[in-house]
Coordinates of C-alpha atoms and ligand atoms in Angstrom, one line a residue:
X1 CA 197.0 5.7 -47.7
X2 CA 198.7 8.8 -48.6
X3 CA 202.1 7.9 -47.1
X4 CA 204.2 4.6 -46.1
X5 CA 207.2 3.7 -44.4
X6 CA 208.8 0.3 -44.9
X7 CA 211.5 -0.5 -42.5
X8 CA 213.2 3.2 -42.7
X9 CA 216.5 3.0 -40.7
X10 CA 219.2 5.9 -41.0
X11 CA 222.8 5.3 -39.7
X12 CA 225.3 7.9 -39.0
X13 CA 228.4 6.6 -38.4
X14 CA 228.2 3.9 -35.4
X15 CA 225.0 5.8 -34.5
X16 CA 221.3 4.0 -35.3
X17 CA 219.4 7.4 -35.4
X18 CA 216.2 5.2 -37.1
X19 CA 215.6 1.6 -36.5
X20 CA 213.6 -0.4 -38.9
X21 CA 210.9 2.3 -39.0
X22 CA 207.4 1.6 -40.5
X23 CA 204.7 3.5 -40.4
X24 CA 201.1 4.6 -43.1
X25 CA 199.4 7.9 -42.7
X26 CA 196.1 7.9 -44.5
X27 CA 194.9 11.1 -46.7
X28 CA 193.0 13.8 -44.5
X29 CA 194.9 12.9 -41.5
X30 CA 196.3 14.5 -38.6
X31 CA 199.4 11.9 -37.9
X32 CA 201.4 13.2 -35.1
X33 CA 205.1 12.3 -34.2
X34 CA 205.8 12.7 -30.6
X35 CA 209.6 11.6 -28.8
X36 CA 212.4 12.9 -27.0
X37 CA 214.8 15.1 -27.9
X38 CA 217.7 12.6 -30.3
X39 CA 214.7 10.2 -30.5
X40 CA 215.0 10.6 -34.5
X41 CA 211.9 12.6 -35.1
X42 CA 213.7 15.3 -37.5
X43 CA 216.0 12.7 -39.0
X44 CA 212.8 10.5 -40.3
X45 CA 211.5 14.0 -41.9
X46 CA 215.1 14.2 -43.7
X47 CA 215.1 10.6 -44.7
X48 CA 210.9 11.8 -46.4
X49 CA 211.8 14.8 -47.6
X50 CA 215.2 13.8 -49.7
X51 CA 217.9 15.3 -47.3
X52 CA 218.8 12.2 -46.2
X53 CA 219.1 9.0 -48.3
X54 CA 217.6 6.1 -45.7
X55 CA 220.8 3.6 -45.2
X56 CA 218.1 1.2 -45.4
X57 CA 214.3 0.7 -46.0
X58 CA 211.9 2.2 -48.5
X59 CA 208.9 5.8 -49.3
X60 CA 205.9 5.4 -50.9
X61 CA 204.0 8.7 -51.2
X62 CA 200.5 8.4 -53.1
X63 CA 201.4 5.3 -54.7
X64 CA 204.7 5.2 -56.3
X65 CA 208.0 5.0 -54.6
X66 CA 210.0 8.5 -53.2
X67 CA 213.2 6.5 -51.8
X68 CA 216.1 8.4 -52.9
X69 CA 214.6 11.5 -54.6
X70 CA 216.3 14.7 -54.3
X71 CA 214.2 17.9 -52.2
X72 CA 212.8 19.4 -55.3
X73 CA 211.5 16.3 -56.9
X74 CA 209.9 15.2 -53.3
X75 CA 208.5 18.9 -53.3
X76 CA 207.6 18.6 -56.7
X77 CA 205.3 15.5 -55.7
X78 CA 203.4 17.2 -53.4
X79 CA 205.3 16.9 -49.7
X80 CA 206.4 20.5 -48.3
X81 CA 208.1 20.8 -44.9
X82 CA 208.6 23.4 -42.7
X83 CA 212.3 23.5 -40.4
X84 CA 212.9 22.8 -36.8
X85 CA 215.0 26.1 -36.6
X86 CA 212.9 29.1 -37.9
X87 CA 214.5 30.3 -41.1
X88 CA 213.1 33.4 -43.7
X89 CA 214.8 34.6 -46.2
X90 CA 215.4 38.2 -44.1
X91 CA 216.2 40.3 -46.5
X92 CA 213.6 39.5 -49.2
X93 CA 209.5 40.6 -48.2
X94 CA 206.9 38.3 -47.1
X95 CA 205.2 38.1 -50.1
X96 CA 208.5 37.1 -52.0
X97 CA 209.3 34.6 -49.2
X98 CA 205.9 32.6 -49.8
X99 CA 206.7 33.5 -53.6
X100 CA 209.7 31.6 -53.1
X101 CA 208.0 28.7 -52.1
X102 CA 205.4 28.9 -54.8
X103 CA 208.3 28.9 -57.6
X104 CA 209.8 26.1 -55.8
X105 CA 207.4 23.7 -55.4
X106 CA 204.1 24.8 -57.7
X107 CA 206.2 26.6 -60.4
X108 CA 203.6 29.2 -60.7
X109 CA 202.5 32.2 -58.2
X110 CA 198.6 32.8 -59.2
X111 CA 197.9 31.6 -55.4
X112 CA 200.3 33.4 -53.3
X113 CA 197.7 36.5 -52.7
X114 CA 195.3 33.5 -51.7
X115 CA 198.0 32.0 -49.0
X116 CA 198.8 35.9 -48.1
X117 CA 194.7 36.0 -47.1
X118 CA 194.6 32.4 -45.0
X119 CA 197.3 33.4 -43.4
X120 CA 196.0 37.1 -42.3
X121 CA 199.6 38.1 -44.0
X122 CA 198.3 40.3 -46.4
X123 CA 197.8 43.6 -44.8
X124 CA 202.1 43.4 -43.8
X125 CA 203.4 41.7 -47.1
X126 CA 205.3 44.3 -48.3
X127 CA 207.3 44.5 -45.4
X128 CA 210.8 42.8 -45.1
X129 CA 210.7 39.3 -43.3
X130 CA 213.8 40.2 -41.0
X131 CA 212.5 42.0 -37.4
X132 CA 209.3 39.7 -37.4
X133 CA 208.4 38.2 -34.5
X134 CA 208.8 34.1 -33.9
X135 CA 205.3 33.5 -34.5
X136 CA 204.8 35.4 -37.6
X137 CA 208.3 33.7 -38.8
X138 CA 206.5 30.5 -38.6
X139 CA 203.7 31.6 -40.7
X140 CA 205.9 32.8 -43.0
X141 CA 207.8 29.5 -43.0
X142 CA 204.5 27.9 -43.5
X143 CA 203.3 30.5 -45.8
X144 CA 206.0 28.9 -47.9
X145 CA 205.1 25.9 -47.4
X146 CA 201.6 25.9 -48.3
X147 CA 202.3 27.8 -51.6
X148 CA 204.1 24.8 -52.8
X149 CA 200.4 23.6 -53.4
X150 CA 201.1 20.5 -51.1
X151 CA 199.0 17.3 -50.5
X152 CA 201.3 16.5 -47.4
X153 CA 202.4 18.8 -44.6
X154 CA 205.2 18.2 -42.8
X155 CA 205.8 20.4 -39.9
X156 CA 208.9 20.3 -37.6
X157 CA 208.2 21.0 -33.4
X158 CA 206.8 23.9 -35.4
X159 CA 205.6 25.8 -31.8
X160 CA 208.6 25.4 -30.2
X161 CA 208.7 28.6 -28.2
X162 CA 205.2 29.7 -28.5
X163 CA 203.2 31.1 -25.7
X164 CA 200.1 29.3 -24.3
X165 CA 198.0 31.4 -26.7
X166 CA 200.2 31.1 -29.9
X167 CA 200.0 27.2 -29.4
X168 CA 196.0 27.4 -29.1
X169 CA 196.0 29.9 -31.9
X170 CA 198.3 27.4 -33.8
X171 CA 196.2 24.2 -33.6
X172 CA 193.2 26.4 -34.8
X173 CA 195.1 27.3 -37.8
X174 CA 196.6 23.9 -38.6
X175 CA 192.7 22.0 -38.1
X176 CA 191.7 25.1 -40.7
X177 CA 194.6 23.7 -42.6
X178 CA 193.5 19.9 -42.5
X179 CA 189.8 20.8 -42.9
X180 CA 189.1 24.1 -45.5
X181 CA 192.4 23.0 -47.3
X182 CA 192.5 19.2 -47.4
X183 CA 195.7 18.9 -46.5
X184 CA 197.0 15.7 -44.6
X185 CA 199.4 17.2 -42.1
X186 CA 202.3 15.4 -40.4
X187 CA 203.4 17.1 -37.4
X188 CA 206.7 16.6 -34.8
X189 CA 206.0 18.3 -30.8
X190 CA 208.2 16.8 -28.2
X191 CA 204.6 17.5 -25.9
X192 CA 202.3 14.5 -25.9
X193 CA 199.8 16.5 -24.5
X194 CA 199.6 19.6 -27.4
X195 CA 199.6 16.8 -29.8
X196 CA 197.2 14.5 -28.0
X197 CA 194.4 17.3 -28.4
X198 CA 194.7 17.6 -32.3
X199 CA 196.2 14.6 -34.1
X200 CA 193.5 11.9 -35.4
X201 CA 196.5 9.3 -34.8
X202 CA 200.4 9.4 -33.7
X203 CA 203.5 7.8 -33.6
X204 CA 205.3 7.7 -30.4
X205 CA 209.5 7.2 -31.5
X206 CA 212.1 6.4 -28.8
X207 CA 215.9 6.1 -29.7
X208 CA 215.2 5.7 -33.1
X209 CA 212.6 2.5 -33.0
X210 CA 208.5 2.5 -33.2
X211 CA 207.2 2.5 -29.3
X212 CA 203.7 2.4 -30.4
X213 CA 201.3 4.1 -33.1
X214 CA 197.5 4.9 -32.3
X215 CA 194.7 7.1 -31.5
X216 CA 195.6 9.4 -28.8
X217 CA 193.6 7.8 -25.8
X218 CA 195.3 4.6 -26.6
X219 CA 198.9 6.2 -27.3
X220 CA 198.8 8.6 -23.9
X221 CA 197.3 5.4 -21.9
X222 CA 200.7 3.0 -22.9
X223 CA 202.3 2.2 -20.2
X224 CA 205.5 2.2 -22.2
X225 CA 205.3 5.5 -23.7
X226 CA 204.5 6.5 -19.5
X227 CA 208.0 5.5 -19.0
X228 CA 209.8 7.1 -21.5
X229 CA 207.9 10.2 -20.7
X230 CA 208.1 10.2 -17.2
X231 CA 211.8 9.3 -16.9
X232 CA 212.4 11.8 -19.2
X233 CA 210.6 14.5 -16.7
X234 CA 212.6 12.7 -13.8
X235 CA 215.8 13.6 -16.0
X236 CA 214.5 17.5 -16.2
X237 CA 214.0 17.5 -13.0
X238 CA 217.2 16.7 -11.2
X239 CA 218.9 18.9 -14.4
Ligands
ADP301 P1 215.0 14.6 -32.7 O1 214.5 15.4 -33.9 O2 214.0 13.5 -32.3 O3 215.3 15.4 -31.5 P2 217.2 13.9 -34.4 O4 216.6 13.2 -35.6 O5 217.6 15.3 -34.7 O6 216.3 13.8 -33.1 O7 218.5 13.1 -34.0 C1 218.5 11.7 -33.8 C2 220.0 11.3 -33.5 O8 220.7 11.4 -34.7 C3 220.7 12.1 -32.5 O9 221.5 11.3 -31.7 C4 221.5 13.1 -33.3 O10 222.6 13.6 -32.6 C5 221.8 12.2 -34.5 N1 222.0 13.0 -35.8 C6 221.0 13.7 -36.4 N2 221.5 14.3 -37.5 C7 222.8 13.9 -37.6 C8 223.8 14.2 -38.6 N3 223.6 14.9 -39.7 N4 225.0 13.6 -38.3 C9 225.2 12.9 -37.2 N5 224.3 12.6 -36.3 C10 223.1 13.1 -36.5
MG302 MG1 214.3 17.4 -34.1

């Protein structure tokens, strides 16, 4: 087990955005995070990543307790995490935008050529990071994220607005990721489907509580998590 939640709940206000939350991902995994939009998906990264301090419950990343640290320390451990809303530093290059995240989180920079390479990066990395287009953003933003020199990925509904092709190109990148790299990768989509074709487990979350965790046969089979999906189409529909 590479990651634990014990009975994570965040409250804002009068607002229960995460419920008694508890959930393991083992090292090597997959783990995928599917919900509704406001079902707490991006809050639970924040409470894992240090943004936010959980009002109640407690972290254990590979075997000693993360509850509380600050961003850099969490980093510093060895979880990076990319944003829901794409964000590079425009005015700086790629190579100084994965540099960035090298400094950050590895303190060093001997790899970043290496990232550049995986990536496919390398022939543009002299050129600025403002005017690129949303999927080489988000390799950038994960650029970053994998110069940290990370045992944990966390990535945030990181295809949101990808075409068909992007998304399959995507997935190939991310099992790369998992496989050539090691990496155990957590990953938020709001489509059970995209995420039901890659993850090794997942974690269904509805208005802030667990609906159910498993492999994706058993997950996409639930008759509960049928409901909250399919009322949630009814919604888009009559919208
Ligand atoms: P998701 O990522 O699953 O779409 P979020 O975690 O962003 O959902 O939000 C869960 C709930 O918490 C929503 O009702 C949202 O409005 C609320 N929320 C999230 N962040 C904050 C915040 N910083 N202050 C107040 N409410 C918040
Ligand atoms: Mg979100």
């Amino acid at each position: 087990m590479i990651l634990e939640a014990r009975g994570v709940s965040k409250n804002f206000g009068r607002l229960a955005a995460l419920v008694q939350v508890s959930f393991s991902v083992e090292e090597g995994e997959i783990f995928g995070i599917v919900g509704p939009n406001g079902a707490g998906k991006s809050t639970l990264f924040n409470c894992i990543t240090g943004l936010y301090r959980p009002t109640a419950g407690r972290i254990f990343f590979a075997g000693s307790e993360i509850t509380g640290l600050s961003p850099d320390q969490v980093c510093r451990r060895g979880i990076a995490r990319t944003f829901q809303i794409p964000a590079t530093f425009h005015s700086l290059s790629i190579y100084d935008n994965i540099r960035v995240g090298a400094l950050f989180g590895a303190g060093r920079t001997d790899h970043v050529d290496e990232v550049l390479d995986f990536l496919g990066l390398a022939p543009q990395a002299r050129s600025p990071a403002r005017n690129l287009d949303l999927y080489s953003t988000k390799l950038v933003m994960l650029g970053a994220a994998l110069a940290t020199n990370c045992r944990l990925l966390m990535l945030d509904e990181p295809m949101a607005g990808f075409s068909l092709v992007e998304i399959q190109r995507f997935l190939e990148l991310l099992r790369r990721i998992n496989q050539e790299r090691g990496i155990t990768v957590i990953i938020i989509e709001h489509l059970l489907d995209v995420l039901a074709g890659i993850a090794h487990r997942m974690m269904v979350l509805h208005d802030g509580h667990v609906l159910c965790i498993g492999k994706p046969a058993e997950v996409t089979c639930d008759s509960r998590v049928a409901e909250v999906y399919l009322g949630h189409k009814a919604e888009a529909r009559d919208a």
